[in-house]
Coordinates of C-alpha atoms and ligand atoms in Angstrom, one line a residue:
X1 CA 1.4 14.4 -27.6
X2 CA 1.9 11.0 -25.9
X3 CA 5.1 9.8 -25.9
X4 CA 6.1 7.2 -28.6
X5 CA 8.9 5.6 -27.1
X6 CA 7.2 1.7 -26.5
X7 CA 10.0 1.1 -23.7
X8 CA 9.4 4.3 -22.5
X9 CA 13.1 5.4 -22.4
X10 CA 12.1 9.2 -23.6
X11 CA 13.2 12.7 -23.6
X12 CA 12.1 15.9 -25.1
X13 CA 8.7 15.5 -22.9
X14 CA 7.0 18.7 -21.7
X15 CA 5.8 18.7 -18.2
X16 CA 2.7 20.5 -17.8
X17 CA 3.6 24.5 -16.2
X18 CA 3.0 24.1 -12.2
X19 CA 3.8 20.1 -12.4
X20 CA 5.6 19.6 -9.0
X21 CA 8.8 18.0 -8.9
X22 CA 9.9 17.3 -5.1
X23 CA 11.8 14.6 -3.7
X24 CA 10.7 12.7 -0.5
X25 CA 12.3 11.4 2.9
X26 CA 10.9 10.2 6.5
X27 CA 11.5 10.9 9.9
X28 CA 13.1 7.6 11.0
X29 CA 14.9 7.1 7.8
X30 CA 16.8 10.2 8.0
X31 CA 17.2 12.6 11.0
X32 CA 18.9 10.4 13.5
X33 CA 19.3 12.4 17.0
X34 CA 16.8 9.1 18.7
X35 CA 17.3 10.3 21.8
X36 CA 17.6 13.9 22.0
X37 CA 15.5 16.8 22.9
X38 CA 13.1 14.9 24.2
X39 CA 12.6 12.2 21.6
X40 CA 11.5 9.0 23.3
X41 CA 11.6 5.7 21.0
X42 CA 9.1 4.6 19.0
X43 CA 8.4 0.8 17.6
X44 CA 11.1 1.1 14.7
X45 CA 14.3 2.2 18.1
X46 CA 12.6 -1.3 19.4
X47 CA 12.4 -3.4 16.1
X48 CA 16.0 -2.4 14.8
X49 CA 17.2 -3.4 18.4
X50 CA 15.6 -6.9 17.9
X51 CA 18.6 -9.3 17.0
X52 CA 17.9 -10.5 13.7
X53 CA 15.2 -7.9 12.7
X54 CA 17.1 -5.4 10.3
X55 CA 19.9 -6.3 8.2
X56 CA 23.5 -5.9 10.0
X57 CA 22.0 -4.9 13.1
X58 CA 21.7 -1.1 11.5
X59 CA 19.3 1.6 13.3
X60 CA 17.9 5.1 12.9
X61 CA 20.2 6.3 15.6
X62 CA 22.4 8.9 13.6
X63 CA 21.2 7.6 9.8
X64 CA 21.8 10.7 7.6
X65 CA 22.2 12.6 10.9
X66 CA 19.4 14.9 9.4
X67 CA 18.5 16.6 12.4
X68 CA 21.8 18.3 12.8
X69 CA 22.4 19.1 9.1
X70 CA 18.7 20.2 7.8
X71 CA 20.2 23.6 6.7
X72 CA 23.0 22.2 4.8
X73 CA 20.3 19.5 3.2
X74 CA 18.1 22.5 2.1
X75 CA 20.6 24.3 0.4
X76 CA 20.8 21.2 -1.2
X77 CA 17.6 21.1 -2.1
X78 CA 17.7 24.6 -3.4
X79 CA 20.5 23.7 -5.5
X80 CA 18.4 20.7 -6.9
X81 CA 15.6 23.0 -7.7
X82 CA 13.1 21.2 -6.3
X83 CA 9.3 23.0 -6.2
X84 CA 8.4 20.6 -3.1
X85 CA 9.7 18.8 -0.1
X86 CA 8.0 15.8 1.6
X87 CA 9.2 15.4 4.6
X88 CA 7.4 13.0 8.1
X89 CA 6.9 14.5 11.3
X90 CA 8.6 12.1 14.1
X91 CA 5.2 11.6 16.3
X92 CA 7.7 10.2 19.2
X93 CA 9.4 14.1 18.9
X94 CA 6.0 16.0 19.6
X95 CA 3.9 13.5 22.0
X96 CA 6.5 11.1 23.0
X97 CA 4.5 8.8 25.0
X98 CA 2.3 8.7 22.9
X99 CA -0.3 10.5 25.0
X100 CA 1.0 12.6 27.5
X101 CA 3.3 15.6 27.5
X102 CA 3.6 17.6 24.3
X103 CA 7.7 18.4 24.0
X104 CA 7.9 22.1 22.2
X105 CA 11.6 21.1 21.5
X106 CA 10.1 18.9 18.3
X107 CA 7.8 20.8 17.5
X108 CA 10.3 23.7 17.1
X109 CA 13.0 21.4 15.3
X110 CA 10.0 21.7 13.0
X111 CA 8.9 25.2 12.9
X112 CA 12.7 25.7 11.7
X113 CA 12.8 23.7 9.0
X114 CA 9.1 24.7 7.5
X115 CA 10.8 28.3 7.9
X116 CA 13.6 27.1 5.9
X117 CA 12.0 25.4 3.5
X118 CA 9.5 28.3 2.5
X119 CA 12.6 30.8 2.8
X120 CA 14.3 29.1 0.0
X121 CA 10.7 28.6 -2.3
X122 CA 10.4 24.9 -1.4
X123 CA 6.6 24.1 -0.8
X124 CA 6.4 21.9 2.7
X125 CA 4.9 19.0 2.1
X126 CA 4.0 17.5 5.9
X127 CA 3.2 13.7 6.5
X128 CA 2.3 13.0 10.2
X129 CA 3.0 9.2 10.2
X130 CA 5.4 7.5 8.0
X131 CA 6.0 4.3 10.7
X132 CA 7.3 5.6 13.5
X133 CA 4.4 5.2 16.5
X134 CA 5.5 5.9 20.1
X135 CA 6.6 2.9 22.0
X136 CA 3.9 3.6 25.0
X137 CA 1.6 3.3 22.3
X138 CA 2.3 0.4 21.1
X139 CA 2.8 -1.3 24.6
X140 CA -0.8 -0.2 25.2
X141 CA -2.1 -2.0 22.3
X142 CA -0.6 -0.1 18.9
X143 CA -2.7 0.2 16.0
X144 CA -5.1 -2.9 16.4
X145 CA -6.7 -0.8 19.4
X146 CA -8.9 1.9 18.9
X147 CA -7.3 4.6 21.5
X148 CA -4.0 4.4 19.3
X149 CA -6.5 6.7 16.7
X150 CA -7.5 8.9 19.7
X151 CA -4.1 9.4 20.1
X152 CA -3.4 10.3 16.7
X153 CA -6.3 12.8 16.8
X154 CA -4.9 14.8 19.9
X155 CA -1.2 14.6 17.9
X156 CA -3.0 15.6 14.3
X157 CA -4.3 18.8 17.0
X158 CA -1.2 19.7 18.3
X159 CA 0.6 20.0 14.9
X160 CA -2.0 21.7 12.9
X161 CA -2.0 24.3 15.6
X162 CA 1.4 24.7 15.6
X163 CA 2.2 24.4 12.0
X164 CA -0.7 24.9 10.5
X165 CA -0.4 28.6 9.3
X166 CA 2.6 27.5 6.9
X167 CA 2.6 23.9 6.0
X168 CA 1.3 23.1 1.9
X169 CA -0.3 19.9 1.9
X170 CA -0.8 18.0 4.9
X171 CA -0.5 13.9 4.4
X172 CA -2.0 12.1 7.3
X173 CA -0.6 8.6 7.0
X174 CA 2.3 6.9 4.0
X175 CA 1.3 3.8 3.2
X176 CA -1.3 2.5 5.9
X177 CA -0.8 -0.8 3.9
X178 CA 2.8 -1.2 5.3
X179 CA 1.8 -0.3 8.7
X180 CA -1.1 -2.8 9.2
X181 CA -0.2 -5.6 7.2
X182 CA 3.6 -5.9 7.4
X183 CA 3.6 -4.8 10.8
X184 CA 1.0 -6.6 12.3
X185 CA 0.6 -9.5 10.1
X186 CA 3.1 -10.2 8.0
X187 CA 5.9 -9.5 11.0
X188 CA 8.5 -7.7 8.4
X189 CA 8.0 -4.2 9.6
X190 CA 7.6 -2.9 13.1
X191 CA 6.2 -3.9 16.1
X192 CA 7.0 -7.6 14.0
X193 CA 3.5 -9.3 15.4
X194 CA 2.2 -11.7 13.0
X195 CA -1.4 -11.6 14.0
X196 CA -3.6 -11.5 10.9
X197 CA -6.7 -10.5 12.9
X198 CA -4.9 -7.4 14.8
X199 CA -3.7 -6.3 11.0
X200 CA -7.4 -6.4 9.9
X201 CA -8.0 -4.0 13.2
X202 CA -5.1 -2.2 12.6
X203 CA -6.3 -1.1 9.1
X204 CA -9.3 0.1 10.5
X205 CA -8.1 1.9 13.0
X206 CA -5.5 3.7 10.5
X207 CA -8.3 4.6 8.4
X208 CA -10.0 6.3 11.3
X209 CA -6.8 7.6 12.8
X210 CA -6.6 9.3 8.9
X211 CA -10.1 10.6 8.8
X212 CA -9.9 12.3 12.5
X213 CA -6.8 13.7 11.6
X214 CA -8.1 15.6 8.1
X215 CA -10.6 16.8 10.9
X216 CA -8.4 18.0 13.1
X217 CA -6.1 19.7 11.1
X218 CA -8.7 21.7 9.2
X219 CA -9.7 23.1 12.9
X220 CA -6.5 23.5 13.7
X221 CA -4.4 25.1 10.6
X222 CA -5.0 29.1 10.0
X223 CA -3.3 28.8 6.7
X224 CA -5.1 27.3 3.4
X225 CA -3.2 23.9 3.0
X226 CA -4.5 21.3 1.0
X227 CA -5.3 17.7 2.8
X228 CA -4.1 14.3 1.3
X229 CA -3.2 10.7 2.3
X230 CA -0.6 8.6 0.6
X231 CA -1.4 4.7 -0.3
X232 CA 1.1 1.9 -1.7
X233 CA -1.0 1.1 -4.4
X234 CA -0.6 -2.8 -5.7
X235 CA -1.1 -3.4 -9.4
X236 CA -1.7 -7.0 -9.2
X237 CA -1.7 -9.5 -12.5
X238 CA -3.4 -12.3 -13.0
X239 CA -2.5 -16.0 -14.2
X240 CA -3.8 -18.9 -14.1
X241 CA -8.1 -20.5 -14.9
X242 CA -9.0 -18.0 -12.0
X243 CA -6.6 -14.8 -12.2
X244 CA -9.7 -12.6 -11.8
X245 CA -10.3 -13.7 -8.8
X246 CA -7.1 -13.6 -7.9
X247 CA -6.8 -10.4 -8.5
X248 CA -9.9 -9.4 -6.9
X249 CA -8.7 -10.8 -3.7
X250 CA -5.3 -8.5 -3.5
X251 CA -7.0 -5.3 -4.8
X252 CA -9.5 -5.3 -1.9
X253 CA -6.8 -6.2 0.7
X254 CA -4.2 -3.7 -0.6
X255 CA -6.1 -1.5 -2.3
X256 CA -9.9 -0.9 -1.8
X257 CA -9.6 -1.7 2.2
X258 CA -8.1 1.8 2.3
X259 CA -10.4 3.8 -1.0
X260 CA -13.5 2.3 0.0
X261 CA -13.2 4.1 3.4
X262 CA -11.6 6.8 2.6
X263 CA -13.4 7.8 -0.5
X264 CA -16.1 6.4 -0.8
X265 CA -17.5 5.6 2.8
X266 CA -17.6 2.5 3.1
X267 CA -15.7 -1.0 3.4
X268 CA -16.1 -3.4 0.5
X269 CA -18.7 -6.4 0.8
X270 CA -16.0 -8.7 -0.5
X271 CA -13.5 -7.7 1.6
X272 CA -15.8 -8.8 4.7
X273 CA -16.5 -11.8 3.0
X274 CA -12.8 -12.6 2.1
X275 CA -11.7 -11.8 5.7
X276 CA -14.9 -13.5 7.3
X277 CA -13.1 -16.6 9.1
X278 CA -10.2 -14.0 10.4
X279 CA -12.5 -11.5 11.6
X280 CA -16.1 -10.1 11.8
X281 CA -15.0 -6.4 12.0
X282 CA -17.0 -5.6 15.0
X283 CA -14.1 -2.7 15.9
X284 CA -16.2 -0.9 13.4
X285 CA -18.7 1.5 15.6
X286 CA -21.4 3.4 14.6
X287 CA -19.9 7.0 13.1
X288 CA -16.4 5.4 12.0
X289 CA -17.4 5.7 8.4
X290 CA -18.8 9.5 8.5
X291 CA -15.8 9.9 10.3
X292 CA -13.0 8.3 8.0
X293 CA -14.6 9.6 4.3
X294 CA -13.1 13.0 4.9
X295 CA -12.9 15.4 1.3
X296 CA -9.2 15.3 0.3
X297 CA -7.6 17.9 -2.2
X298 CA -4.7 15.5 -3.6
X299 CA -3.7 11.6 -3.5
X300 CA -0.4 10.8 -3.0
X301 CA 0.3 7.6 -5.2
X302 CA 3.6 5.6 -4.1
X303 CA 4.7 3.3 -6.6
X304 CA 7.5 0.8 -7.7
X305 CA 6.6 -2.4 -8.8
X306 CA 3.7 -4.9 -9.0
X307 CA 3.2 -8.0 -8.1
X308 CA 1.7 -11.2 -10.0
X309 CA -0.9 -13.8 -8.3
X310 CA -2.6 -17.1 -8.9
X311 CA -5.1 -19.1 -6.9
X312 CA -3.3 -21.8 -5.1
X313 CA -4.5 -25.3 -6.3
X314 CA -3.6 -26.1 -3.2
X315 CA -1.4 -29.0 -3.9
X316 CA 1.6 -27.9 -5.1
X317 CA 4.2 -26.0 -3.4
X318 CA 3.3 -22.3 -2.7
X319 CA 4.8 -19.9 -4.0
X320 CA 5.1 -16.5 -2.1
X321 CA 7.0 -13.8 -3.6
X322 CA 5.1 -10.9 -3.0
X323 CA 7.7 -8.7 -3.1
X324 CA 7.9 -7.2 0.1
X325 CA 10.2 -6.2 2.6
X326 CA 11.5 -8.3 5.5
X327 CA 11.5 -11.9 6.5
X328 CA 7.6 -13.6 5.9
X329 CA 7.1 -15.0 9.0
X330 CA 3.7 -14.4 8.8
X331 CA 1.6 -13.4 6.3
X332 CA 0.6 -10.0 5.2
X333 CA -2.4 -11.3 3.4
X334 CA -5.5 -12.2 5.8
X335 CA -7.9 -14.2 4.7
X336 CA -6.1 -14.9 1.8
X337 CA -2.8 -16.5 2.1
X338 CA -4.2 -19.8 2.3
X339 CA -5.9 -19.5 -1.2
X340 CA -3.4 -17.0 -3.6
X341 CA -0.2 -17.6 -4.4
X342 CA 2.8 -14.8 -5.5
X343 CA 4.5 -15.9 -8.4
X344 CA 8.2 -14.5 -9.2
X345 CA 8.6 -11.7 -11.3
X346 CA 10.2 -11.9 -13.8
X347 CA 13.1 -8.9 -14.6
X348 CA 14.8 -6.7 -14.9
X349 CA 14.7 -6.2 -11.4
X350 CA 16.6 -3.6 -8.9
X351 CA 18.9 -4.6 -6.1
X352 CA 15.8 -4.5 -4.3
X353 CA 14.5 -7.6 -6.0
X354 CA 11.6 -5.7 -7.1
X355 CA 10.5 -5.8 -11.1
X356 CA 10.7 -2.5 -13.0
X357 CA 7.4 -1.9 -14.9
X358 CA 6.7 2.2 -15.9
X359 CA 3.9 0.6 -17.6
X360 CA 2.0 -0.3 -14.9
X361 CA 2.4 3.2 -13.3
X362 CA 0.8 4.5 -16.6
X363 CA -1.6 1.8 -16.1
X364 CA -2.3 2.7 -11.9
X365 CA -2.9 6.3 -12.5
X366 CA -5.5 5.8 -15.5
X367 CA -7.6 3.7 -13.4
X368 CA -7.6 6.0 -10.5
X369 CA -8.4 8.8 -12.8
X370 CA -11.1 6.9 -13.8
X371 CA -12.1 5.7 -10.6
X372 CA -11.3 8.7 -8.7
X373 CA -12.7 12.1 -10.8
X374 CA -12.4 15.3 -9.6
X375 CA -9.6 14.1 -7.4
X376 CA -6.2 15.4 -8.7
X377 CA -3.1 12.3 -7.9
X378 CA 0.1 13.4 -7.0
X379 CA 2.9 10.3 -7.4
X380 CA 4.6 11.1 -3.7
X381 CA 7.3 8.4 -4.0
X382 CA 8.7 6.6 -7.1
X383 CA 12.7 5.6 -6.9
X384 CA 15.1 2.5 -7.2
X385 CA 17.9 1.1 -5.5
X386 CA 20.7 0.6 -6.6
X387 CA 24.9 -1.1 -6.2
X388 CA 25.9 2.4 -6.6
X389 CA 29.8 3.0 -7.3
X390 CA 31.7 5.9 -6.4
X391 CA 34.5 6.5 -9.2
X392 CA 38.0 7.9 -8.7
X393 CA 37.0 11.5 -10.1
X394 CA 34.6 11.2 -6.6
X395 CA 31.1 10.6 -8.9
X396 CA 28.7 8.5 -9.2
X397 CA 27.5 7.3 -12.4
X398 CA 24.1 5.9 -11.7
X399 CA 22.8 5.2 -14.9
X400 CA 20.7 2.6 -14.2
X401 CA 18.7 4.8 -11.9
X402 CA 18.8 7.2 -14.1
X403 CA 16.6 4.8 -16.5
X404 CA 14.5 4.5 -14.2
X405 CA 12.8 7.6 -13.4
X406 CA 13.1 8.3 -17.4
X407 CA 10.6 5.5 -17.8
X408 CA 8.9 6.4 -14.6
X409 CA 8.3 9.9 -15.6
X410 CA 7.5 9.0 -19.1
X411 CA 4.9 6.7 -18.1
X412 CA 3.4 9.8 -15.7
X413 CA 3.7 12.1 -18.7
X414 CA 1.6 9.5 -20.8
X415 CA -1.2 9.2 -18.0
X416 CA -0.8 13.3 -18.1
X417 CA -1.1 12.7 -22.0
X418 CA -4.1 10.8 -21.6
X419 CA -5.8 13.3 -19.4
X420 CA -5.4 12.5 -15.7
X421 CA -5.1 15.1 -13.5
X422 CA -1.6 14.4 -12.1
X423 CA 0.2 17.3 -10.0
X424 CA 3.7 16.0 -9.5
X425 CA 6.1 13.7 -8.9
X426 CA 8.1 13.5 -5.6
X427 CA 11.3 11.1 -6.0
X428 CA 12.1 8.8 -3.5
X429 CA 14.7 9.3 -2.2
X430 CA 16.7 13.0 -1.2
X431 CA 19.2 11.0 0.2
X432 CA 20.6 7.3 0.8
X433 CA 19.0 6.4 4.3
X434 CA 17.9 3.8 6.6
X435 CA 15.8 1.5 4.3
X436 CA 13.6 -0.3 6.7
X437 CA 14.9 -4.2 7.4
X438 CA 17.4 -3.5 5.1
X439 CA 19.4 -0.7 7.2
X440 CA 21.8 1.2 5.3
X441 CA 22.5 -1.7 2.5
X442 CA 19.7 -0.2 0.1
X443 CA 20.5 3.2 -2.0
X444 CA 17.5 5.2 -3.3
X445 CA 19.0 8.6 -2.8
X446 CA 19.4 10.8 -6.0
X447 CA 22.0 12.4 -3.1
X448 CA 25.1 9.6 -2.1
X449 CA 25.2 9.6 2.1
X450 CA 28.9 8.3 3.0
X451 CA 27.7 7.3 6.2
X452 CA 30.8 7.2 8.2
X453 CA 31.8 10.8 7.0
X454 CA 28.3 12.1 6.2
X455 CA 29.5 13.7 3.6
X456 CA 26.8 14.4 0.7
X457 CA 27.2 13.7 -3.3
X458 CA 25.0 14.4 -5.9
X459 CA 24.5 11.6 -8.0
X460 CA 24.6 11.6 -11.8
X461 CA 20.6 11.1 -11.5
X462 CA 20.4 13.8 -8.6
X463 CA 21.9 16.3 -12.0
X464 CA 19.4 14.5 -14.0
X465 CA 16.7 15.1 -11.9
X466 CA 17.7 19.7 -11.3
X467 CA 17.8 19.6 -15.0
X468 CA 14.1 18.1 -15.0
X469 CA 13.2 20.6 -12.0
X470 CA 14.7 23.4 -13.9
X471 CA 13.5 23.3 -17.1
X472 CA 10.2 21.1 -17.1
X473 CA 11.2 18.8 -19.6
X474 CA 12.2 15.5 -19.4
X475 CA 16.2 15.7 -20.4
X476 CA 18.3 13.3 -22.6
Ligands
LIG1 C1 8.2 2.8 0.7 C2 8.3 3.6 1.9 C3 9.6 4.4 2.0 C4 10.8 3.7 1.4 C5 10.4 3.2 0.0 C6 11.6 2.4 -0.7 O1 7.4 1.7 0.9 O2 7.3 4.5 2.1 O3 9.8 4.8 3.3 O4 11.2 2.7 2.3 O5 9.3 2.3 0.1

């Protein structure tokens, strides 16, 4: 049964009947339209305008103009075959201060494309925060203050009343990591604060913004959708006398300071201790656990690379690759930057810099199965960029990304092998789109954007991936 193949280049794989195969997007990174209909700006409008923030000076303010061409994208989609779409909800179109006013004009933008996605057998799969808060919100305080999740809770209300009835699986928050630590420690992502005890406070408050939300939308939908949260995973390696520890130190940052909460009720004790000199987690009030360690139906699982770390001797130069996006100003690691180091990976890499290892995705979803039973994992975003080229004959031969959901998806297909209870794989990306600090210079899109024409081309990996969809197996 499990594939053979040791460098996990196969084909000929069965895909389990029912396995998902979607593709994924965000709000920011693809609609465009920033200011109309009601849309108000949120942190990512102010970040990209920040001279020096995102590469070229490029914004979300048309990106893949998404919000004028949804029906033409989900014909697309149709003709991709695709079972799901994950899609964010812009939180600055529904509530856009953040607290006041709800504006019907976003949540009917909305309404349409749920309607058009279920009218063409695409399952709607909802995330209500992929990054882009309300400005107001964050001018009051953003994520490190505890109304920013009371805010969340009123937004979670208002969209699970009003799509509710139709959506598939609701996803409350993508990557919380991202948000807290790159946002408000590490400086890379928006609001750009480098405050390592505001990104301890902001994780907190995510994870209850996430467990009121799972509450609010049961209340709130009339339809039978299943309730998930997406996490970043980091599959850290060790090296060195005291890699264990090293290790230990990045899992509960990245990883356990979101699953302890979440799923099993409760911070870990050596998170606190790690984090003990940059705060003592007194934003933690009585109830916040019962509140956060919500039952979830699925767990969205983004992955693409992993990262190596080493205690710092403390001597030598430090090294600090850890692989993430935007300049290091600060440090996205709390407690901890002073004492691990990130070693470079070594390749092959993608034009992202980041290391290509399908093993380790084998590796991640074994452990959560282990970790995790009875709770079935779906990968929500797995991808690569790219240097794509358009040839004369107008396509684009993108072999290399090609290879890399082959060994992606082989590596799934083993941990499916091996008996964890994996749903489907969303592909990130539909489309090339605004990638963050790197603007419009990053590919990921199994879909070619020409962003000056905004013309659409299927990629060779985008053909790949409908002959996947279609027939269930993975294809030569
Ligand atoms: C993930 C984000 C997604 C995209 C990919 C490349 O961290 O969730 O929006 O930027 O990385």
């Amino acid at each position: 049964m499990s594939a053979g193949n040791p460098d996990y280049r196969d084909s000929g794989l069965v895909f389990p009947k029912g396995f998902t195969f979607g593709s994924a997007t965000a709000s920011y990174q693809v609609e465009g339209a920033a200011a109309e209909d009601g849309r108000l700006p949120s942190i990512w409008d102010t970040f990209s305008r920040t001279p020096g923030k995102v590469w070229d000076g490029d914004t979300g303010d048309v990106a893949c103009d998404h919000y004028h061409r949804w029906e033409s994208d989900l014909d697309l989609m149709a003709e991709l075959g695709l079972d799901a779409y994950r899609f964010s909800i812009a939180w600055p179109r529904i509530v856009p201060t953040g607290t006041g006013e709800v504006n019907q004009a976003g949540l009917d933008f909305y309404s349409r494309l749920v309607d058009g996605l279920r009218e063409r057998g695409i399952r709607p799969v909802a995330t209500l925060y992929h990054w882009d808060l309300p400005q107001p919100l964050e001018d009051a305080g953003g994520w490190p203050v505890r109304a920013t999740a009371d805010a969340f809770e009123r937004y979670a209300e208002i969209v699970g009343s009003a799509l509710g009835d139709r959506i598939h699986t609701w996803t409350t928050l993508n990557e919380p990591w991202c948000s807290a630590y790159l946002g408000y420690g590490q400086g890379g992502h928006a609001p750009g604060r480098h405050e390592p005890a505001a990104a301890l406070a902001a994780v907190h408050h995510l994870n209850l913004a996430h467990g009121r939300a799972v509450q609010a939308l049961r209340a709130t939908s009339t339809g039978s959708p299943e309730y998930s949260v997406t996490l970043n995973f980091h599959v850290p390696r060790g090296e060195g006398p005291d890699a264990a520890e090293a290790v230990r130190r990045v899992d509960a940052l990245a990883n356990r300071a979101f699953t302890g909460p979440m799923l099993k009720g409760a911070y870990p004790d050596d998170l606190i201790a790690d984090t003990a000199a940059v705060t003592d987690w007194s934003f933690v009030r009585e109830g916040d656990l019962t509140a956060i360690a919500q039952p979830i139906d699925v767990l969205g699982v983004n992955y693409y690379s992993t990262v190596t770390v080493r205690m710092w001797d403390g001597v030598s130069p430090r090294e600090t690759h850890d692989g993430h996006k935007g300049a290091p100003e600060g440090t996205a690691w709390p407690g901890s930057s002073d004492v691990v180091e990130f070693l470079e990976q070594p390749g092959p890499h993608t034009s992202m810099g980041w290391n290509i290892a399908p093993e380790a995705l084998e590796q991640l979803l074994g452990s959560l199965g282990e970790q995790l039973p009875g709770l079935p994992l779906m990968v929500t975003e797995n991808g690569a960029a790219f240097d794509d080229a358009v040839t004369d004959d107008g396509r684009i031969r993108d072999e290399e990304r090609t290879d890399f959901l082959r060994r992606h998806l082989t590596a799934a297909h083993r941990a499916l092998a091996a008996g964890v209870d994996l749903r489907g794989y969303f592909v990130w990306s539909l489309l090339d789109n605004f990638e963050w600090g790197y603007g419009y210079a990053k590919r990921f899109g199994i879909v070619r954007v020409d962003f000056d024409s905004q013309e659409r081309t299927v990629k060779d990996s985008g053909l790949w991936f409908r002959e996947l969809a279609a027939t269930g197996v993975l294809p030569r």
